[in-house]
mmCIF file of C-alpha atoms in Angstrom:
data_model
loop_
_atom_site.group_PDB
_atom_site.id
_atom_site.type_symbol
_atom_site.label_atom_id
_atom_site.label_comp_id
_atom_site.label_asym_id
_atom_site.label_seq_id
_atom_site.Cartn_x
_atom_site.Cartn_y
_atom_site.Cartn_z
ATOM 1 C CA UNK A 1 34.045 185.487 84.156
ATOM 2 C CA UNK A 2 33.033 186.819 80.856
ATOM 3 C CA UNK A 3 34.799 190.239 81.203
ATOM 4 C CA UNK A 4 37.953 188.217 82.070
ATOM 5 C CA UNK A 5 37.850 186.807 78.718
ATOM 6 C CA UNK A 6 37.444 190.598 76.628
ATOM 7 C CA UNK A 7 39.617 189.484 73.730
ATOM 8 C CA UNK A 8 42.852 192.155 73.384
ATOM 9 C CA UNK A 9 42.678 193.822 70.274
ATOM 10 C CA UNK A 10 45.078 196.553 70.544
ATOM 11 C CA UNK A 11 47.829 194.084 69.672
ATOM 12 C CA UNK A 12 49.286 194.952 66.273
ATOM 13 C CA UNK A 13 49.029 191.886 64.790
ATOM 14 C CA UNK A 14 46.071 191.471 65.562
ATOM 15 C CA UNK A 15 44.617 195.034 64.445
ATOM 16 C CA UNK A 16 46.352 194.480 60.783
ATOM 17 C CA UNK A 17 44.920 190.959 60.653
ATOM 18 C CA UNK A 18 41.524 192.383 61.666
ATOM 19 C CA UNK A 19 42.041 195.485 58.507
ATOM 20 C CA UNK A 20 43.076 192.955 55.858
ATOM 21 C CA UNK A 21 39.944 191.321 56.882
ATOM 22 C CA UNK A 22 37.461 194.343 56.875
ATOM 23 C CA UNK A 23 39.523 195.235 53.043
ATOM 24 C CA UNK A 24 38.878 191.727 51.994
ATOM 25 C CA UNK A 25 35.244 191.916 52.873
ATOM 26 C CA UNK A 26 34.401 194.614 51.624
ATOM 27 C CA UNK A 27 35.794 193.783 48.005
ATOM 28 C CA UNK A 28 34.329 190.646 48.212
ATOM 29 C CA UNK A 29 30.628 192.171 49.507
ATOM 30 C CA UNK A 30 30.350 194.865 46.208
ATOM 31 C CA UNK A 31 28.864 197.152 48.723
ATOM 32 C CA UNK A 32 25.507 194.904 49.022
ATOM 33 C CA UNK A 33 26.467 192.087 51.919
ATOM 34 C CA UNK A 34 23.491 188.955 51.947
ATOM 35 C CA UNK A 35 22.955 187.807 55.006
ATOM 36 C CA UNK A 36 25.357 184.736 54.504
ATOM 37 C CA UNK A 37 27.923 187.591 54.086
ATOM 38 C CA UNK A 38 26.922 189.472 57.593
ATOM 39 C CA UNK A 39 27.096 185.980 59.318
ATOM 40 C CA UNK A 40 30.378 183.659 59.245
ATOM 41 C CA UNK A 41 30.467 180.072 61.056
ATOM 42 C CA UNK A 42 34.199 178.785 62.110
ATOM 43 C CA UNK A 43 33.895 174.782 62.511
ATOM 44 C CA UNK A 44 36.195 173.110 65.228
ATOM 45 C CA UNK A 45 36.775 169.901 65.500
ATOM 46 C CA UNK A 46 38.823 168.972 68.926
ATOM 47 C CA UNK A 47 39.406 166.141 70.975
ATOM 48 C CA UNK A 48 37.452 165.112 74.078
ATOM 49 C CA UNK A 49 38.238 167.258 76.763
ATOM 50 C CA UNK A 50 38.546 170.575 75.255
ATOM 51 C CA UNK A 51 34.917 170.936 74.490
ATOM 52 C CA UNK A 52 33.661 172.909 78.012
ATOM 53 C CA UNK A 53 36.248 175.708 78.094
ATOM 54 C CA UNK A 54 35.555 176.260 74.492
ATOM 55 C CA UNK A 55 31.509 176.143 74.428
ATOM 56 C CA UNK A 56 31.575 178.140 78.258
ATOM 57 C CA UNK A 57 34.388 180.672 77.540
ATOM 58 C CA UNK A 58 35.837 180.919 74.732
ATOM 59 C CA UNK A 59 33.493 180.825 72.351
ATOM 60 C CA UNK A 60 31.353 183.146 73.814
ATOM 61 C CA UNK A 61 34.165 185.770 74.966
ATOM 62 C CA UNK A 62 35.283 185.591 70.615
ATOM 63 C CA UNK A 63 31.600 185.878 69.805
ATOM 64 C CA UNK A 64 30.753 188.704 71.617
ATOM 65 C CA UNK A 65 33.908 190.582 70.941
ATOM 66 C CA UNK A 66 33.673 190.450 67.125
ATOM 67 C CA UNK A 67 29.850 191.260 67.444
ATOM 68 C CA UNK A 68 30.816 194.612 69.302
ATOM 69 C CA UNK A 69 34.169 195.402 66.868
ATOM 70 C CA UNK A 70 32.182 194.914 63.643
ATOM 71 C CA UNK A 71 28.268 194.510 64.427
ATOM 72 C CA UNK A 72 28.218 190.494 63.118
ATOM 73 C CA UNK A 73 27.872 187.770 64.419
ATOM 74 C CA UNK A 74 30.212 184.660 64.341
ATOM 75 C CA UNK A 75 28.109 181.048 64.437
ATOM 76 C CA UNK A 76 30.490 178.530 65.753
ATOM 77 C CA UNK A 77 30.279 174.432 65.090
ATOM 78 C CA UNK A 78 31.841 171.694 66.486
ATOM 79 C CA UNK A 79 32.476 168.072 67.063
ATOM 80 C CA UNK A 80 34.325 166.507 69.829
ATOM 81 C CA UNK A 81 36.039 162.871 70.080
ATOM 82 C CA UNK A 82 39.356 161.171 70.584
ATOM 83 C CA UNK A 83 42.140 162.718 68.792
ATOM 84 C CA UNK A 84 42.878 159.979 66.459
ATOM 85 C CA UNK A 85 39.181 159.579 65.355
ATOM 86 C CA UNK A 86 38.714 163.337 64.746
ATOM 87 C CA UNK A 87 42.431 163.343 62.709
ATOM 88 C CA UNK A 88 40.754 160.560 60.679
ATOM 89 C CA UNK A 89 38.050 162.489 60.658
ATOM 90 C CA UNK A 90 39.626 165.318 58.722
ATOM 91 C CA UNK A 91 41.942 163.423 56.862
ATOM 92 C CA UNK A 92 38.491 161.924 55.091
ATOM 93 C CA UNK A 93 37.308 165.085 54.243
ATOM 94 C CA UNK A 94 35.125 166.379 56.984
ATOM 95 C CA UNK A 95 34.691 170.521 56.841
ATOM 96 C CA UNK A 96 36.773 172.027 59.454
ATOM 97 C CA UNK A 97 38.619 175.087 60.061
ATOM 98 C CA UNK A 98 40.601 174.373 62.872
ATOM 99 C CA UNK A 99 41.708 171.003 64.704
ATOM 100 C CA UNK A 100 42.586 171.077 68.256
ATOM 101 C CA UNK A 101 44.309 167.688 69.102
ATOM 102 C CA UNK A 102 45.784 165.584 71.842
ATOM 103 C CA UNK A 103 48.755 164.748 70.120
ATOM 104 C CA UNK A 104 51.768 166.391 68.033
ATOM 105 C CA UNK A 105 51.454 162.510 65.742
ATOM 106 C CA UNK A 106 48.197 163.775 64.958
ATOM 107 C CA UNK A 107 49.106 167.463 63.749
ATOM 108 C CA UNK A 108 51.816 165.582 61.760
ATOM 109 C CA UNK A 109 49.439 163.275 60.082
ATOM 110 C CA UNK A 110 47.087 166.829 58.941
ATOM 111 C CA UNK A 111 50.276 168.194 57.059
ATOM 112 C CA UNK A 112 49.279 166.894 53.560
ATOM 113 C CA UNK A 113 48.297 168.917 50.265
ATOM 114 C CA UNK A 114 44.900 167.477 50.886
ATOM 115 C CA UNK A 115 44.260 169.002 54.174
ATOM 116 C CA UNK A 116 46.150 171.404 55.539
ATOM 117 C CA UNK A 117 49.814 172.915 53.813
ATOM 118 C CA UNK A 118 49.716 175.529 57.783
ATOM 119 C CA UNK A 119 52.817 174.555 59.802
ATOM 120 C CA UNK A 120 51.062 174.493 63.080
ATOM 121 C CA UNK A 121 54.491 175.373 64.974
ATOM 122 C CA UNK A 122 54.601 178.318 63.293
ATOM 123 C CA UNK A 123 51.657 179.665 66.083
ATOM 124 C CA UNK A 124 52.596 180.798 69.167
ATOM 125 C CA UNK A 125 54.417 178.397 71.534
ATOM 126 C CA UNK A 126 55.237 176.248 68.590
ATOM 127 C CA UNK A 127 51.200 175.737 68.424
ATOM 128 C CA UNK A 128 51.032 174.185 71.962
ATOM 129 C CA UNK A 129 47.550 175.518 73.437
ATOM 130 C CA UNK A 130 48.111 174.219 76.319
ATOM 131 C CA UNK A 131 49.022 170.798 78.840
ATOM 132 C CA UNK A 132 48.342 168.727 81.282
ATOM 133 C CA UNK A 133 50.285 165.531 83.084
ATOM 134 C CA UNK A 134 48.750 162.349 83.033
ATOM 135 C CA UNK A 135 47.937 160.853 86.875
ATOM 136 C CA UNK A 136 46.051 157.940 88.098
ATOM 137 C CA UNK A 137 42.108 158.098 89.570
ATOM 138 C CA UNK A 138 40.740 155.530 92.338
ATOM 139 C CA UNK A 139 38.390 155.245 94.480
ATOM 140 C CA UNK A 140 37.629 157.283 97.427
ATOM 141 C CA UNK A 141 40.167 156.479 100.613
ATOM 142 C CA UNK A 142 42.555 154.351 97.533
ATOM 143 C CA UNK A 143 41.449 150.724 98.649
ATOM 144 C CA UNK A 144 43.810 149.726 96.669
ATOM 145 C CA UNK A 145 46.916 151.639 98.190
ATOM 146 C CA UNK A 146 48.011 152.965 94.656
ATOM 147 C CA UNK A 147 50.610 155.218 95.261
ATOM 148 C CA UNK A 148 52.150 154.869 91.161
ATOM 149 C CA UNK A 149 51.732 153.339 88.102
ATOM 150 C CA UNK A 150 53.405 150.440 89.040
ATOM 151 C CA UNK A 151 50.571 149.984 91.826
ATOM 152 C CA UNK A 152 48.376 149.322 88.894
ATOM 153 C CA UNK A 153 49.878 145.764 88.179
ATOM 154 C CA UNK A 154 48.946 144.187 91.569
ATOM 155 C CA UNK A 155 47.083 141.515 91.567
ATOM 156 C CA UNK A 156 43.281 142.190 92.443
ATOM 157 C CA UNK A 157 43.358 145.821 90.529
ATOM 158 C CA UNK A 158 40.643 146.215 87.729
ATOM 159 C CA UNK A 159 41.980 149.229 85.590
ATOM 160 C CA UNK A 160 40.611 151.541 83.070
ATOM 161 C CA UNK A 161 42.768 153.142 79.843
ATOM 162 C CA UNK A 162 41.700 154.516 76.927
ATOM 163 C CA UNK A 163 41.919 152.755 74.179
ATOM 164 C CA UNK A 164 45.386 153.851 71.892
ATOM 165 C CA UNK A 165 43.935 153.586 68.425
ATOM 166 C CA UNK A 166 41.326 156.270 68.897
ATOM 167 C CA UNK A 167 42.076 157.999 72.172
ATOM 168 C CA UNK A 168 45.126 160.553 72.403
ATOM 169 C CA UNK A 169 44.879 159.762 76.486
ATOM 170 C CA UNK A 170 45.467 156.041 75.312
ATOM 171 C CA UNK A 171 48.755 157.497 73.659
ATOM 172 C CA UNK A 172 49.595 159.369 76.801
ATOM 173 C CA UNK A 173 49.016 156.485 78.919
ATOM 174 C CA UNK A 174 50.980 154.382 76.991
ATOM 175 C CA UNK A 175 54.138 157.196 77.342
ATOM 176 C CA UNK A 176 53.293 158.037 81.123
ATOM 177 C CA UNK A 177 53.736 154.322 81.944
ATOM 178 C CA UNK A 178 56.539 153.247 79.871
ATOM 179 C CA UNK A 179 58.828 156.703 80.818
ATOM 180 C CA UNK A 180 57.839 156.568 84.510
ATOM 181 C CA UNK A 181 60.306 153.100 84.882
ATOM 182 C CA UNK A 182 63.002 155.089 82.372
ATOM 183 C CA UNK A 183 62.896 158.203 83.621
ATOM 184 C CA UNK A 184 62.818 156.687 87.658
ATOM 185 C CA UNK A 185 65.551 153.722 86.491
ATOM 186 C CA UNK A 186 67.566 156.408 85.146
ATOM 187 C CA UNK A 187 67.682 158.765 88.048
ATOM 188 C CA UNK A 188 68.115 155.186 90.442
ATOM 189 C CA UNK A 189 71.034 153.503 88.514
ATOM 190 C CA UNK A 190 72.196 156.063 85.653
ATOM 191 C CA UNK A 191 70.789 153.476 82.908
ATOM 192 C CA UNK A 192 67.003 153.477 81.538
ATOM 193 C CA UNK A 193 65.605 149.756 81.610
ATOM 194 C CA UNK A 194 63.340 149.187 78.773
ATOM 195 C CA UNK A 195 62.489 145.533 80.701
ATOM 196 C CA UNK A 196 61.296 147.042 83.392
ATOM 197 C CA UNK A 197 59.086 149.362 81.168
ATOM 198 C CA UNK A 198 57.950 146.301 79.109
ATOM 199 C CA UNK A 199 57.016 144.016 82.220
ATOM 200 C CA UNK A 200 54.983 146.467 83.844
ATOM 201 C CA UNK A 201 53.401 146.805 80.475
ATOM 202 C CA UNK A 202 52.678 143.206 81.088
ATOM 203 C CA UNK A 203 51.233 143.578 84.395
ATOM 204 C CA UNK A 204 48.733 146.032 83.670
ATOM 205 C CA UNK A 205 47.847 144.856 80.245
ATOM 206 C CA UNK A 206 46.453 141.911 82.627
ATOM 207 C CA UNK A 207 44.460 143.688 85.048
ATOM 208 C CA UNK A 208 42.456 145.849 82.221
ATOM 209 C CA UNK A 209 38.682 146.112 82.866
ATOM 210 C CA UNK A 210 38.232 148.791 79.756
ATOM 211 C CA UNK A 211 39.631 150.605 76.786
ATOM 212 C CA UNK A 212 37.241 153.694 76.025
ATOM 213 C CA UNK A 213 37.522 155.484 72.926
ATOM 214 C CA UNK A 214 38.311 158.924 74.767
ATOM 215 C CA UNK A 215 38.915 160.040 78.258
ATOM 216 C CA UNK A 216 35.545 161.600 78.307
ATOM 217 C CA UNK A 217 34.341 157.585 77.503
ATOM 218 C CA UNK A 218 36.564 156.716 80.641
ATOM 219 C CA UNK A 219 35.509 158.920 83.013
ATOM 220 C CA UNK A 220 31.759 157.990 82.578
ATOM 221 C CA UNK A 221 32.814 154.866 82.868
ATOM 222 C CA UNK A 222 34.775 155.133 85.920
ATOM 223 C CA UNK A 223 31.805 157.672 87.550
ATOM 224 C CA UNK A 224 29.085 154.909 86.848
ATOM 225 C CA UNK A 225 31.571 152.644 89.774
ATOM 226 C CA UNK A 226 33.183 150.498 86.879
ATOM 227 C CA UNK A 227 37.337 150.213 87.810
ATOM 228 C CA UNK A 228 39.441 150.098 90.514
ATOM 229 C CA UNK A 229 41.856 153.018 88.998
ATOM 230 C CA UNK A 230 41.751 155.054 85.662
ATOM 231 C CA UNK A 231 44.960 156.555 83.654
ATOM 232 C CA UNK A 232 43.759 160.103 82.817
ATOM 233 C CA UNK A 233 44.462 163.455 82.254
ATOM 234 C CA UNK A 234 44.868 165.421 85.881
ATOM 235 C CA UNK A 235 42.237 167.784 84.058
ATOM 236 C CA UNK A 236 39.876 165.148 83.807
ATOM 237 C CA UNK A 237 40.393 164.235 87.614
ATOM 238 C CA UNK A 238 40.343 167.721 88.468
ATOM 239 C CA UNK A 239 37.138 168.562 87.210
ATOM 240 C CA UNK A 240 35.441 165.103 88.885
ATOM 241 C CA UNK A 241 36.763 166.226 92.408
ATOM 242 C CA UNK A 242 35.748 169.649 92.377
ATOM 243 C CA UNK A 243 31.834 167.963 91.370
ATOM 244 C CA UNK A 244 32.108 166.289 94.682
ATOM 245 C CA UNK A 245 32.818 163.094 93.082
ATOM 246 C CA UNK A 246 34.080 159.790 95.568
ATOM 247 C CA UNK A 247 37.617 159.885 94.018
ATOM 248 C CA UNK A 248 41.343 160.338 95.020
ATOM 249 C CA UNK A 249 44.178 162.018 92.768
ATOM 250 C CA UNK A 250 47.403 159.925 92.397
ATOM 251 C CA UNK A 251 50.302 161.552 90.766
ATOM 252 C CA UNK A 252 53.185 159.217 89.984
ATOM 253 C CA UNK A 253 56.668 160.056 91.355
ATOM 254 C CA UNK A 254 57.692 160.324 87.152
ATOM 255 C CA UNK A 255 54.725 160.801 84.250
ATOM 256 C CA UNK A 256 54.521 162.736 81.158
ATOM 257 C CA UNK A 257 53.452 166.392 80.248
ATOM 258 C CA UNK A 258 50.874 166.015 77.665
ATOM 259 C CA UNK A 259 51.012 168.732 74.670
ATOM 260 C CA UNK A 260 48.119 169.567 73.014
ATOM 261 C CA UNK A 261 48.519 170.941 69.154
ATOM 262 C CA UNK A 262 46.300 173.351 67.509
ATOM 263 C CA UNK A 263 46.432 173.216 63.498
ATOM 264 C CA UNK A 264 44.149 175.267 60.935
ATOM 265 C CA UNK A 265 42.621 173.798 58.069
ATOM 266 C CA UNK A 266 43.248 175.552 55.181
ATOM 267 C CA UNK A 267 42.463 173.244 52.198
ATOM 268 C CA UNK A 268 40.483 174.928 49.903
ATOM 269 C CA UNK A 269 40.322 178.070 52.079
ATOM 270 C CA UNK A 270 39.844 181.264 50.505
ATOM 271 C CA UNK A 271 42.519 184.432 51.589
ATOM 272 C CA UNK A 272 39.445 186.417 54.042
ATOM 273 C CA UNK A 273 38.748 183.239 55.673
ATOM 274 C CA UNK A 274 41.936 182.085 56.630
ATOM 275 C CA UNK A 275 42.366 185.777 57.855
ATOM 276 C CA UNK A 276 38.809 185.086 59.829
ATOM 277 C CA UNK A 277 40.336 181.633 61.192
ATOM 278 C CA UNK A 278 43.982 182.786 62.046
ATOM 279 C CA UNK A 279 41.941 185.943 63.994
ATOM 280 C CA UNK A 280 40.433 183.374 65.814
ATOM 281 C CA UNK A 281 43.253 180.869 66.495
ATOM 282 C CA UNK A 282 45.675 183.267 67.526
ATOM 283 C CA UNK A 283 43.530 184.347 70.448
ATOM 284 C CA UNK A 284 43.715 180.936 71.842
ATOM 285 C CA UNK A 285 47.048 182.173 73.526
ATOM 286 C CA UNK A 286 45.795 185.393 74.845
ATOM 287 C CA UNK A 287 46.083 185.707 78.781
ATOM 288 C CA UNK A 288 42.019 185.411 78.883
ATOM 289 C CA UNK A 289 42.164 182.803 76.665
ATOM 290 C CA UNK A 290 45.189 180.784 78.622
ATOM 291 C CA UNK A 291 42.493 181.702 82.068
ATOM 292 C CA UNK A 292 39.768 180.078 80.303
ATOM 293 C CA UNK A 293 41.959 176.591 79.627
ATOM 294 C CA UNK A 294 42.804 176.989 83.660
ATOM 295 C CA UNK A 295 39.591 177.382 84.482
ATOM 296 C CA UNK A 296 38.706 173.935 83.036
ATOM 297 C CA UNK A 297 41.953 172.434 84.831
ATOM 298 C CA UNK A 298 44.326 172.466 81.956
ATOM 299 C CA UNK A 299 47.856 173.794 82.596
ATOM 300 C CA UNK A 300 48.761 177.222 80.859
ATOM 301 C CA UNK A 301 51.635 177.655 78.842
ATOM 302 C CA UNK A 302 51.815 181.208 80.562
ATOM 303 C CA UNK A 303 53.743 179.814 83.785
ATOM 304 C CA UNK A 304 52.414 182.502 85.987
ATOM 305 C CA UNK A 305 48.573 180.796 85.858
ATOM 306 C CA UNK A 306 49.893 177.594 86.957
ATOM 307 C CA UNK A 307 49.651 178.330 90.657
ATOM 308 C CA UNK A 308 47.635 175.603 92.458
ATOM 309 C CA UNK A 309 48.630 172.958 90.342
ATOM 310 C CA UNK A 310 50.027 169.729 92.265
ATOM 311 C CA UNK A 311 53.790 169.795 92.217
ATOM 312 C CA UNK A 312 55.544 166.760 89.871
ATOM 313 C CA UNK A 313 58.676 164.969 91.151
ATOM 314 C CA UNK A 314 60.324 164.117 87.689
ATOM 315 C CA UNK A 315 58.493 165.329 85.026
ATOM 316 C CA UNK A 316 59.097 164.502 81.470
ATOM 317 C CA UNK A 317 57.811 165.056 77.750
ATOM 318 C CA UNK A 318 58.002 163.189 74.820
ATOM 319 C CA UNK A 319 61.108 164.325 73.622
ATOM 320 C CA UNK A 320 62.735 162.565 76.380
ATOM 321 C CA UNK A 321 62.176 159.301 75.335
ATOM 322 C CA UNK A 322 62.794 159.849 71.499
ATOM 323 C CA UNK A 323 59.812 161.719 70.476
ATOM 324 C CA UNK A 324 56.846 159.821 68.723
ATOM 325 C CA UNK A 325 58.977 158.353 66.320
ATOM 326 C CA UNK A 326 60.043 155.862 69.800
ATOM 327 C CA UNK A 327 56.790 155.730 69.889
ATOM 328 C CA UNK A 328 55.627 153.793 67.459
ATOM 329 C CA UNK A 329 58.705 151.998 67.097
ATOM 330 C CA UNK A 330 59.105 150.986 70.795
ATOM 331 C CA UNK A 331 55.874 151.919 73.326
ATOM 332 C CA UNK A 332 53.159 150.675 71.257
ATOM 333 C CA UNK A 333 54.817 147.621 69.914
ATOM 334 C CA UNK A 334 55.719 146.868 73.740
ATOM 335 C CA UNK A 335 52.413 147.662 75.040
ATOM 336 C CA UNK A 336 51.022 145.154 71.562
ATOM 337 C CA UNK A 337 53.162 142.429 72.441
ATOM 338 C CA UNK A 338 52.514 142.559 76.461
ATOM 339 C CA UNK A 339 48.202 142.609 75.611
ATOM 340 C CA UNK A 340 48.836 139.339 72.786
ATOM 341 C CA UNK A 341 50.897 137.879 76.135
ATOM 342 C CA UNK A 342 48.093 138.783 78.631
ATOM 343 C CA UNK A 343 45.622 136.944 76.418
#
């Protein structure tokens, strides 16, 4: 698997990247390099789910690539946790180089003298790394005969969702749920009903059993037999089937393609490191790269590596229903208003 992800450095833009680094080094070394000099440590900070393909694959594959181009070695740190906690995170000053986050609202937030002044859409794919639809997770043989989201608002169904003020799955959920009864309303009677949205808001709201902080919270959660049915990423559902575990995969007839942002740090960042960190970035969206996020059950954003994938009836994206400005100006305050209701 590790020759699969041999990083491809014949690119151009790549190869002048990779001289303006070797020029900058050298003027900064004076010919005598320290050891801190030989060495260089890139700090990530990403949100739950992105942590295995980066510490099994990626990683690694950048690791030993730079070690055999230029005989050093590159240390790599990292911290993992719902999106909005590690966007807080940064916004309060943590070091990071580069944030890889759930949602675009997030990269948004980063854009401030402070922290970052790098238009993330400016990387490839307009800085989408890569996606992933949000589907619904019960029990083995689906007791509950879930068959969408608006299954989840029978009586008698205990439900797990992340939590929407730290979790960028909470977000998602929140989307997913409210744009499956537009989008399917829409395609029924040519009109989207936001009441229909906002009572099955209220249904579910009511049959909550938990609110993790991150989908990597819910899933342990739902794996230690707590829930009837989660609201996850397919990923995360993905990756508990194929480790055998008692679970069925519901996609909904409409839910949302999640797009996950990449944004570098730059604040205080000196011209050879943000060479170093670009390097690095950019070969996020290399073929091997794009293999390794399929490899942990993420969609590509290189079509031709989705095969396998299960097909989606009416997919959507946040565009669709108004972007995140609808957002916070319509979802969340619905989804608000239905849990004071439900109290």
């Amino acid at each position: 698997m590790m020759n699969l992800l041999k990083i491809n450095w014949r690119k151009s833009e790549l190869l002048s990247v990779l001289l303006v680094l070797f020029l900058l080094f050298e003027l900064t070394a004076c010919r005598r390099r320290t050891a801190s000099q030989e060495n260089a440590t890139i700090i990530v900070y990403g949100f739950s789910v992105v942590k295995d393909p980066l510490h099994a694959e990626i990683f690694p594959a950048f690791q030993n690539a730079w070690r055999e181009k230029t005989g050093q070695t590159i240390q790599f740190e990292s911290s993992f946790a719902g999106s909005e906690i590690v966007t807080n995170q940064i916004i309060m000053g943590v070091d990071a180089d580069v944030a890889i986050l759930a949602i675009e609202r997030n990269a948004e937030r980063l854009l401030r003298p402070d922290v970052t002044q790098s238009d993330w859409r400016k990387l490839p794919y307009n800085g989408i790394v890569n996606r992933t639809p949000m589907v619904i997770v019960t029990r083995a043989g689906n007791p509950k005969r879930i068959g969408d989201f608006n299954d989840l608002g029978n009586a008698g169904v205990e439900v797990i969702l992340c939590d929407p003020t730290s979790s960028g799955a909470g977000n998602w959920a929140l989307v997913a749920i409210y744009g499956s009864e537009q989008i399917k309303s829409e395609k029924q009677t040519g009109m989207r009903d936001h009441q229909a949205s906002l009572e099955l808001f209220r249904r579910i709201s009511k049959n909550l059993k938990a609110t993790p902080e991150s989908a990597r919270a819910a899933r342990a959660l739902f794996e230690h037999g707590e829930g009837d049915a989660m609201v996850t990423y397919e990923l995360e559902a993905l990756q508990m089937k194929d480790k055998g575990q008692p679970i069925e995969i519901v996609m909904p007839r409409a839910t949302v393609m999640c797009e996950h942002p990449v944004v570098i740090i730059d604040h205080k960042m000196s011209p050879y490191r943000y060479a170093l960190i670009e390097l690095f970035v950019r070969t996020l969206w290399e073929r091997p790269a794009q293999q390794a996020w399929t490899h942990a059950k993420f969609r590509s954003v290189i079509e031709d590596l989705n095969g396998g994938f299960a097909p989606i009836e009416m997919p959507f994206k946040i565009a669709d229903l108004g972007g995140w400005k609808a957002y916070e100006e319509i979802i969340k305050k619905g989804w608000q208003q239905a849990a004071q209701s439900s109290q």
